[in-house]
Coordinates of C-alpha atoms in Angstrom, one line a residue:
Chain H
M1 CA 15.0 12.4 7.4
S2 CA 12.9 9.7 5.4
T3 CA 10.0 7.7 6.8
I4 CA 9.5 4.4 6.1
R5 CA 5.9 3.0 6.7
V6 CA 4.8 -0.3 6.9
L7 CA 1.5 -2.0 5.8
V8 CA 0.4 -4.6 6.9
G9 CA -2.3 -7.2 6.2
T10 CA -3.9 -10.4 8.7
R11 CA -5.7 -12.8 9.9
K12 CA -7.5 -10.4 12.2
G13 CA -6.8 -6.9 11.0
A14 CA -4.1 -3.9 9.5
F15 CA -1.5 -2.6 11.0
V16 CA 1.0 0.5 10.3
F17 CA 4.4 0.4 11.0
T18 CA 6.2 4.1 10.6
S19 CA 9.5 4.4 11.4
D20 CA 12.3 6.9 10.2
G21 CA 15.2 6.0 8.6
A22 CA 17.3 4.8 10.6
R23 CA 14.8 2.0 10.7
K24 CA 15.4 0.9 14.6
N25 CA 12.4 1.8 16.2
W26 CA 9.1 1.8 15.5
D27 CA 5.7 3.2 15.8
V28 CA 2.5 0.7 16.0
A29 CA -1.2 1.5 14.7
G30 CA -3.8 -0.4 15.1
P31 CA -5.8 -2.9 14.2
F32 CA -7.7 -2.1 12.1
F33 CA -10.6 -3.6 11.2
A34 CA -10.3 -5.5 13.7
G35 CA -11.8 -9.1 13.3
W36 CA -11.4 -9.0 9.8
E37 CA -9.7 -10.8 7.4
I38 CA -7.2 -7.9 5.9
Y39 CA -5.6 -9.0 2.6
H40 CA -3.8 -6.8 1.3
V41 CA -2.8 -2.7 2.2
K42 CA -1.4 -0.8 -0.6
G43 CA -0.1 3.1 -1.1
S44 CA -1.0 5.0 -4.5
P45 CA 3.0 5.8 -5.9
A46 CA 0.9 8.5 -7.0
D47 CA -0.3 10.0 -3.3
P48 CA 1.6 7.9 -0.7
N49 CA -1.7 9.3 1.8
R50 CA -3.7 7.5 -0.1
L51 CA -4.3 3.8 0.7
Y52 CA -6.5 1.3 -0.3
A53 CA -6.9 -2.5 1.9
S54 CA -8.7 -5.4 1.2
Q55 CA -10.9 -6.2 4.0
S56 CA -12.6 -9.6 4.3
S57 CA -15.1 -11.7 5.7
G58 CA -16.6 -15.1 5.9
W59 CA -19.3 -13.8 6.9
F60 CA -19.7 -10.2 6.2
G61 CA -17.9 -10.6 2.1
Q62 CA -15.6 -8.2 0.8
M63 CA -15.7 -4.3 1.9
I64 CA -12.5 -1.7 0.4
Q65 CA -11.9 0.6 2.4
R66 CA -9.7 3.4 1.9
S67 CA -7.7 6.3 3.3
D68 CA -6.7 10.0 2.5
D69 CA -4.3 10.4 5.4
G70 CA -1.7 7.5 5.5
G71 CA -4.1 4.7 7.3
K72 CA -4.8 7.2 10.2
T73 CA -8.7 7.4 8.8
W74 CA -10.3 5.2 6.9
N75 CA -14.5 4.7 4.9
P76 CA -15.1 1.8 2.7
V77 CA -15.7 2.6 -1.1
G78 CA -17.6 0.3 -3.3
N79 CA -17.3 -3.4 -3.0
T80 CA -19.9 -4.6 -5.8
F81 CA -17.7 -6.9 -8.1
A82 CA -20.2 -8.0 -10.7
Y83 CA -18.3 -9.6 -13.4
D84 CA -18.7 -8.4 -17.1
G85 CA -21.3 -10.2 -19.0
E86 CA -21.6 -14.2 -19.2
T87 CA -19.8 -15.3 -16.3
G88 CA -18.6 -18.8 -18.2
T89 CA -16.9 -21.9 -16.1
H90 CA -13.3 -23.0 -15.2
Q91 CA -11.9 -26.8 -14.3
W92 CA -13.2 -27.3 -10.5
Y93 CA -11.0 -29.9 -8.3
D94 CA -12.9 -32.4 -9.5
G95 CA -12.5 -31.5 -13.4
T96 CA -15.8 -31.1 -14.0
Q97 CA -16.4 -27.1 -15.3
H98 CA -17.5 -24.7 -12.2
P99 CA -19.0 -21.0 -12.5
W100 CA -16.6 -18.5 -11.7
E101 CA -17.9 -17.1 -8.5
F102 CA -17.0 -14.0 -6.4
K103 CA -15.5 -14.8 -3.4
R104 CA -13.4 -11.8 -2.3
V105 CA -10.0 -9.1 -3.7
W106 CA -6.1 -11.0 -3.1
H107 CA -4.6 -7.6 -4.7
L108 CA -5.1 -4.2 -4.9
E109 CA -2.6 -2.5 -7.4
P110 CA -2.9 1.6 -7.2
S111 CA -1.8 2.7 -11.1
L112 CA 1.6 4.3 -11.0
S113 CA 0.4 7.4 -12.3
D114 CA -3.3 7.8 -10.8
P115 CA -4.0 7.7 -7.1
E116 CA -7.7 7.5 -8.2
T117 CA -7.1 4.6 -10.3
V118 CA -6.6 0.9 -8.7
Y119 CA -6.4 -2.4 -10.4
A120 CA -8.0 -5.3 -8.2
G121 CA -7.2 -9.3 -8.3
V122 CA -10.5 -11.0 -6.9
E123 CA -11.0 -14.8 -6.3
D124 CA -12.8 -16.3 -8.7
A125 CA -9.7 -15.5 -10.6
A126 CA -10.5 -11.9 -12.4
L127 CA -9.3 -8.5 -12.7
F128 CA -11.2 -5.3 -11.7
R129 CA -10.2 -1.4 -12.0
T130 CA -12.0 1.6 -10.6
T131 CA -11.1 5.1 -11.6
D132 CA -12.9 7.1 -9.1
G133 CA -11.0 6.0 -6.1
G134 CA -13.1 2.9 -5.5
Q135 CA -16.5 4.0 -5.2
S136 CA -17.1 1.6 -8.6
W137 CA -15.4 -1.0 -9.7
H138 CA -15.6 -2.5 -13.5
E139 CA -14.2 -5.9 -14.7
M140 CA -11.6 -6.0 -17.7
K141 CA -12.5 -9.0 -18.6
G142 CA -10.2 -9.6 -21.7
L143 CA -8.0 -11.9 -18.7
R144 CA -11.3 -14.5 -17.9
T145 CA -12.7 -14.7 -20.6
H146 CA -9.6 -15.8 -22.3
E147 CA -9.8 -19.2 -24.4
S148 CA -7.7 -20.8 -21.8
G149 CA -10.2 -19.5 -19.1
P150 CA -12.3 -22.9 -19.0
R151 CA -8.6 -24.8 -17.9
W152 CA -8.0 -22.8 -15.3
S153 CA -8.0 -24.6 -11.6
P154 CA -8.2 -23.5 -8.0
G155 CA -5.0 -24.3 -5.7
A156 CA -5.4 -25.8 -2.2
G157 CA -6.3 -22.1 -1.4
G158 CA -8.7 -20.8 -4.4
M159 CA -8.2 -19.4 -7.7
G160 CA -7.0 -15.7 -7.1
L161 CA -5.3 -13.3 -8.4
H162 CA -2.5 -12.8 -6.6
T163 CA 0.6 -10.8 -8.4
M164 CA 0.2 -7.7 -10.5
L165 CA 3.3 -5.5 -11.4
I166 CA 2.3 -2.6 -13.9
D167 CA 5.4 -2.1 -15.7
P168 CA 6.9 1.9 -15.3
G169 CA 7.8 2.2 -18.6
N170 CA 5.1 1.5 -20.2
P171 CA 1.5 1.7 -18.6
H172 CA -0.1 -0.8 -21.6
R173 CA 2.0 -3.8 -19.8
M174 CA 1.2 -5.2 -17.1
Y175 CA 1.8 -9.1 -15.6
I176 CA -0.1 -11.1 -13.2
A177 CA 0.0 -14.5 -11.5
I178 CA -3.3 -16.6 -11.1
S179 CA -2.9 -19.8 -8.4
A180 CA -3.1 -22.3 -10.0
A181 CA -3.7 -20.9 -14.4
G182 CA 0.0 -19.3 -14.4
A183 CA 1.2 -16.2 -15.0
F184 CA 0.0 -14.1 -17.9
R185 CA 1.0 -10.4 -19.8
T186 CA -0.9 -7.5 -21.3
D187 CA 0.4 -5.3 -23.8
D188 CA -2.4 -3.5 -24.4
G189 CA -3.3 -2.3 -21.2
A190 CA -5.4 -5.2 -20.1
A191 CA -7.3 -5.5 -23.4
T192 CA -5.7 -9.1 -24.4
W193 CA -3.5 -11.3 -22.4
K194 CA -0.7 -13.9 -23.1
P195 CA 0.1 -16.8 -21.1
I196 CA 4.1 -16.2 -20.1
N197 CA 4.2 -20.0 -18.9
K198 CA 7.2 -21.8 -21.3
G199 CA 9.5 -23.4 -19.5
L200 CA 7.9 -23.4 -16.8
K201 CA 8.1 -27.2 -15.4
S202 CA 5.8 -28.4 -13.2
Q203 CA 5.8 -31.9 -11.5
Y204 CA 2.6 -34.6 -12.0
I205 CA 1.1 -32.0 -14.7
P206 CA 1.0 -34.6 -17.7
D207 CA 1.9 -32.1 -20.5
P208 CA 5.2 -30.6 -19.3
N209 CA 4.5 -27.4 -21.9
A210 CA 0.8 -26.4 -20.8
E211 CA 0.2 -23.8 -21.6
V212 CA -1.7 -22.5 -18.7
G213 CA -2.1 -24.7 -15.0
H214 CA 1.0 -23.9 -13.1
C215 CA 1.0 -23.2 -9.7
V216 CA 2.7 -19.5 -10.2
H217 CA 3.3 -18.6 -6.6
R218 CA 4.8 -14.5 -7.2
I219 CA 6.9 -13.0 -9.4
A220 CA 9.1 -9.2 -8.9
F221 CA 11.0 -7.2 -11.0
H222 CA 13.4 -4.4 -10.6
R223 CA 11.5 -1.2 -11.9
S224 CA 14.4 0.0 -14.2
R225 CA 14.3 -3.8 -15.9
P226 CA 10.7 -4.6 -15.6
D227 CA 11.8 -7.1 -18.5
V228 CA 13.6 -9.7 -15.9
L229 CA 10.8 -11.4 -14.1
Y230 CA 11.9 -13.9 -11.2
M231 CA 8.7 -16.0 -10.1
Q232 CA 8.8 -18.4 -7.3
K233 CA 6.6 -21.1 -8.3
H234 CA 4.9 -24.0 -6.4
W235 CA 8.6 -25.5 -7.3
D236 CA 11.3 -23.4 -8.6
I237 CA 12.8 -20.0 -8.6
M238 CA 12.8 -19.1 -12.4
R239 CA 13.6 -15.9 -14.5
S240 CA 12.6 -14.4 -17.4
D241 CA 14.7 -11.8 -20.0
N242 CA 12.1 -11.5 -21.9
A243 CA 9.3 -10.1 -20.3
G244 CA 8.0 -13.8 -19.6
D245 CA 8.4 -15.3 -23.2
T246 CA 10.3 -18.3 -21.4
W247 CA 11.7 -18.9 -18.2
Y248 CA 14.9 -20.6 -17.4
E249 CA 15.4 -23.1 -13.3
V250 CA 17.6 -20.6 -11.0
S251 CA 16.6 -22.7 -7.8
G252 CA 20.5 -23.3 -7.6
N253 CA 22.0 -23.7 -4.6
L254 CA 18.4 -23.3 -2.1
P255 CA 18.2 -25.5 0.3
T256 CA 14.2 -26.6 -1.4
D257 CA 13.5 -24.8 -3.8
F258 CA 9.4 -24.3 -2.8
G259 CA 8.4 -21.2 -1.0
F260 CA 6.2 -18.0 -1.3
V261 CA 7.4 -14.4 -1.6
I262 CA 10.4 -13.5 -3.6
D263 CA 11.2 -10.2 -4.3
V264 CA 14.2 -7.6 -4.8
H265 CA 16.7 -5.8 -3.6
A266 CA 15.2 -1.1 -4.8
H267 CA 19.0 -0.4 -6.1
E268 CA 20.6 -4.1 -7.4
P269 CA 18.5 -5.5 -10.4
E270 CA 20.5 -9.1 -10.0
T271 CA 19.8 -8.8 -6.2
V272 CA 16.9 -11.1 -5.0
F273 CA 15.4 -12.2 -1.0
V274 CA 13.5 -15.6 -1.3
V275 CA 12.5 -17.6 1.5
P276 CA 13.0 -21.4 1.7
I277 CA 10.1 -23.4 2.6
K278 CA 9.1 -27.3 3.1
S279 CA 7.5 -28.4 0.2
D280 CA 4.8 -30.4 0.4
S281 CA 2.6 -31.1 3.1
E282 CA 4.6 -28.9 5.8
H283 CA 5.0 -25.7 4.5
F284 CA 7.5 -24.8 7.3
P285 CA 11.0 -23.3 7.4
L286 CA 13.6 -26.6 6.9
D287 CA 14.7 -27.5 9.9
G288 CA 12.9 -25.4 12.0
K289 CA 15.5 -22.5 11.4
L290 CA 13.9 -19.5 9.3
C291 CA 16.7 -17.9 7.0
V292 CA 16.1 -15.5 4.2
Y293 CA 18.4 -16.2 1.0
R294 CA 19.6 -13.8 -0.9
S295 CA 21.2 -13.9 -4.9
K296 CA 23.6 -11.3 -6.0
T297 CA 23.7 -13.1 -9.2
G298 CA 20.4 -13.0 -10.3
G299 CA 19.8 -16.1 -9.3
N300 CA 21.3 -19.5 -8.9
D301 CA 23.8 -18.8 -6.3
W302 CA 22.3 -17.9 -3.0
E303 CA 23.2 -17.2 0.1
A304 CA 21.2 -17.5 3.6
M305 CA 20.8 -14.4 5.5
T306 CA 20.4 -16.0 9.5
N307 CA 21.5 -12.9 11.5
G308 CA 18.5 -12.1 14.2
L309 CA 16.1 -14.9 12.3
P310 CA 15.3 -17.9 14.3
Q311 CA 17.4 -20.5 14.0
R312 CA 15.7 -23.4 16.7
D313 CA 11.8 -24.7 16.7
C314 CA 10.8 -21.8 14.0
Y315 CA 7.4 -23.3 12.5
V316 CA 6.1 -20.7 10.5
N317 CA 5.1 -19.8 7.1
V318 CA 5.6 -16.8 4.4
L319 CA 2.7 -16.1 2.1
R320 CA 3.0 -15.4 -0.7
E321 CA 2.2 -10.9 -0.4
A322 CA 4.1 -10.9 3.1
M323 CA 7.3 -9.9 1.4
A324 CA 8.4 -6.6 0.7
V325 CA 11.3 -3.4 0.2
D326 CA 11.7 0.0 0.7
A327 CA 13.8 2.3 -1.4
L328 CA 16.3 3.8 0.6
D329 CA 19.5 2.9 1.0
P330 CA 20.9 0.6 2.2
C331 CA 17.2 -0.7 1.4
G332 CA 15.7 -2.1 3.7
V333 CA 13.7 -5.7 3.2
Y334 CA 10.8 -7.1 5.3
F335 CA 8.6 -9.4 5.7
G336 CA 5.5 -11.0 7.5
T337 CA 4.9 -14.2 9.2
T338 CA 2.5 -16.7 9.4
G339 CA 3.3 -16.4 13.9
G340 CA 2.7 -12.9 13.5
Q341 CA 5.8 -11.6 13.5
V342 CA 7.1 -9.0 10.9
Y343 CA 10.9 -8.8 10.6
A344 CA 12.8 -6.1 9.2
S345 CA 16.6 -5.9 7.6
A346 CA 17.7 -2.2 7.7
D347 CA 20.7 -3.6 5.6
G348 CA 20.1 -5.5 2.4
G349 CA 19.5 -8.2 4.3
E350 CA 22.7 -8.3 6.6
S351 CA 20.8 -8.3 9.8
W352 CA 17.1 -8.5 10.8
A353 CA 14.9 -7.8 13.7
A354 CA 11.5 -8.3 14.5
I355 CA 9.0 -4.8 14.5
V356 CA 6.4 -6.7 16.3
R357 CA 7.0 -10.2 17.1
D358 CA 2.5 -11.7 18.5
L359 CA 0.1 -10.3 14.9
P360 CA -2.5 -12.2 14.3
A361 CA -0.7 -14.4 11.2
V362 CA 0.5 -12.0 8.3
L363 CA -1.2 -12.3 5.1
S364 CA 0.6 -8.8 3.4
V365 CA 3.5 -6.7 3.6
E366 CA 3.7 -3.6 1.6
V367 CA 6.3 -0.7 2.2
Q368 CA 6.4 3.1 2.2
T369 CA 9.1 5.4 1.5
L370 CA 8.3 8.6 2.2
P371 CA 10.4 11.9 1.4
Chain X
M1 CA -40.9 1.6 13.3
I2 CA -39.5 -1.7 12.8
R3 CA -36.2 -3.0 15.6
V4 CA -32.5 -4.5 14.0
A5 CA -30.5 -6.6 15.6
I6 CA -27.5 -6.4 13.4
P7 CA -24.1 -8.7 14.5
F8 CA -20.8 -7.1 16.3
H9 CA -19.0 -6.4 13.1
L10 CA -21.8 -4.8 11.3
R11 CA -22.4 -2.2 14.3
T12 CA -18.7 -1.0 14.1
L13 CA -19.2 -0.8 10.3
A14 CA -22.1 1.2 10.8
G15 CA -21.1 3.1 13.9
V16 CA -24.1 1.9 16.0
A17 CA -24.3 0.5 19.3
G18 CA -26.8 -0.9 20.1
D19 CA -30.1 -1.6 18.0
V20 CA -31.7 0.2 14.7
E21 CA -34.8 1.5 14.2
L22 CA -36.0 2.2 10.8
E23 CA -39.2 3.4 9.1
I24 CA -40.4 0.9 6.3
E25 CA -43.0 2.9 3.7
G26 CA -45.2 -0.1 2.4
V27 CA -44.6 -3.8 3.4
A28 CA -41.8 -4.6 5.4
T29 CA -40.0 -7.3 4.4
I30 CA -36.0 -8.9 5.2
H31 CA -35.4 -7.4 1.7
T32 CA -37.2 -3.9 2.6
V33 CA -35.2 -3.7 5.6
V34 CA -32.0 -4.9 4.7
D35 CA -32.4 -1.6 1.5
A36 CA -33.4 0.3 4.0
L37 CA -30.8 -0.4 6.7
E38 CA -28.6 -0.2 3.6
A39 CA -29.7 3.4 2.6
R40 CA -29.3 4.6 6.4
F41 CA -25.6 3.1 6.7
P42 CA -24.1 2.7 3.5
A43 CA -20.9 0.8 5.2
L44 CA -23.8 -2.1 5.2
K45 CA -24.0 -2.4 1.9
G46 CA -23.4 -6.2 0.6
T47 CA -22.4 -7.3 3.8
I48 CA -25.7 -9.3 4.8
R49 CA -27.2 -9.8 1.6
D50 CA -24.5 -10.4 -1.9
P51 CA -24.9 -7.5 -3.8
V52 CA -24.7 -9.0 -7.0
T53 CA -27.0 -12.0 -6.6
R54 CA -28.9 -10.1 -3.5
K55 CA -29.2 -13.1 -1.5
R56 CA -28.5 -13.8 2.2
R57 CA -25.0 -14.3 2.9
P58 CA -24.6 -18.1 4.1
L59 CA -22.9 -17.9 7.4
L60 CA -26.0 -14.9 8.2
R61 CA -29.0 -16.2 9.8
F62 CA -33.3 -14.3 9.9
Y63 CA -35.0 -14.6 13.3
A64 CA -37.3 -12.7 14.9
C65 CA -40.3 -14.1 17.8
S66 CA -38.4 -17.1 18.2
E67 CA -38.9 -18.8 14.6
D68 CA -35.7 -19.0 12.0
L69 CA -36.9 -16.8 9.0
S70 CA -33.7 -17.6 7.4
H71 CA -34.9 -20.1 4.5
E72 CA -38.3 -17.6 4.3
P73 CA -38.7 -15.5 0.7
M74 CA -36.7 -12.7 1.5
D75 CA -39.6 -10.8 0.2
A76 CA -42.3 -12.7 2.8
P77 CA -44.4 -9.9 4.8
L78 CA -42.4 -9.4 8.2
P79 CA -44.0 -11.4 11.8
D80 CA -47.1 -8.5 12.7
A81 CA -45.2 -8.3 16.2
V82 CA -41.7 -7.4 14.1
L83 CA -43.9 -5.1 11.9
R84 CA -45.3 -3.0 15.6
G85 CA -41.7 -3.1 16.9
A86 CA -42.5 -5.6 19.8
E87 CA -40.4 -7.7 18.9
T88 CA -37.0 -7.2 17.5
L89 CA -36.0 -8.8 13.8
I90 CA -32.4 -10.5 14.7
I91 CA -29.7 -10.7 12.4
L92 CA -27.2 -13.1 13.4
G93 CA -24.0 -13.9 12.4
A94 CA -23.0 -18.2 12.5
I95 CA -21.1 -18.7 15.5
A96 CA -18.9 -20.7 13.6
G97 CA -14.9 -20.1 12.7
G98 CA -11.6 -18.9 14.3

């Protein structure tokens, strides 16, 4: 029987949950790296026991931790993230130019084929790669040095590179997203990048067709159909059918089109999950009711999935890295909240139960489906 | 021998329970002490100084002999009492944050 391993990053440490395929009874291990912010934990698709974690602290800076035994033990690896060449500047909050400064690693994306190779998305936005299991990190500077770089500006949470999707059929193609620059695509293994933001509409941006400057919160695809992208933007759920060249809105009947997470069912490429959040300054579920919305039509038609989720007095948020799906059938869906709950559905979103309720605020959730 | 006190989270990373004692070749300065700390405990690399700029991390301070050395040049010799092992060089995390 398959085993499910859920990797959770929180404001005060990492946790690893395991269960059998029934996904009813969970073993909870942790906290690992207690007291540190764990932005992201992710396993290698090529070696599921190889895990990487981004551990950071306002006092002590950035650490990268690696496990070779599925999260039982961890060892620190390289933590030097030096921008390659001239650092350059980007737009600051007051409109002036501000030098790029490394702050932390937001996202770790292991290679699909090599457990030693991992991409790191960092703040201030740049892409790094290790090919030696995390011992050394080297910037792939084609992204940061894109001609639009001086026009990138940080969102309220910083200018982080948070989303990375590697095309399973074409290792030279990758999508990334930056708050608040927008989405980008490379077709040459990260040497050069193209902004892919046509069709995004962002209120208050003077030029509605701006090449960059959009607050993209998250992008997702189904691995069988990597040209079809779904996006949760600051406002609007968007869809692209041509690898991001153009986008159109599929928010449809959602009660609010703001939110952070978006993910795609493991076996149904047209089934998409989001968690609507009330914008702009409140950032909690509408009317205190936590709802996952599911579309089985690739967007536009959404249904509220509430069975097992709190429908009163719930004022948590669900952050951009905090949703994932497993590969079992029926598909499992998982998300974590800033209130410390991690909810799981073993039936494609029809019903939900909390695995834990009282963790520190959840920053990221990833899932591994193990044979 | 130089005695160094490091913050709780760095003791955990280094796997030590109390103060650390280090032998420093040549002039003992904050830089050479941190170099020696990082050499003995590689997990601490980059946690006290930014690994690229080698500047003190903003929320860490250096104290010895009841003096705040945080704004002294990091390549200045440490006080005699620290060099003799009579006083501890304290690396302290700011009491701040949540």
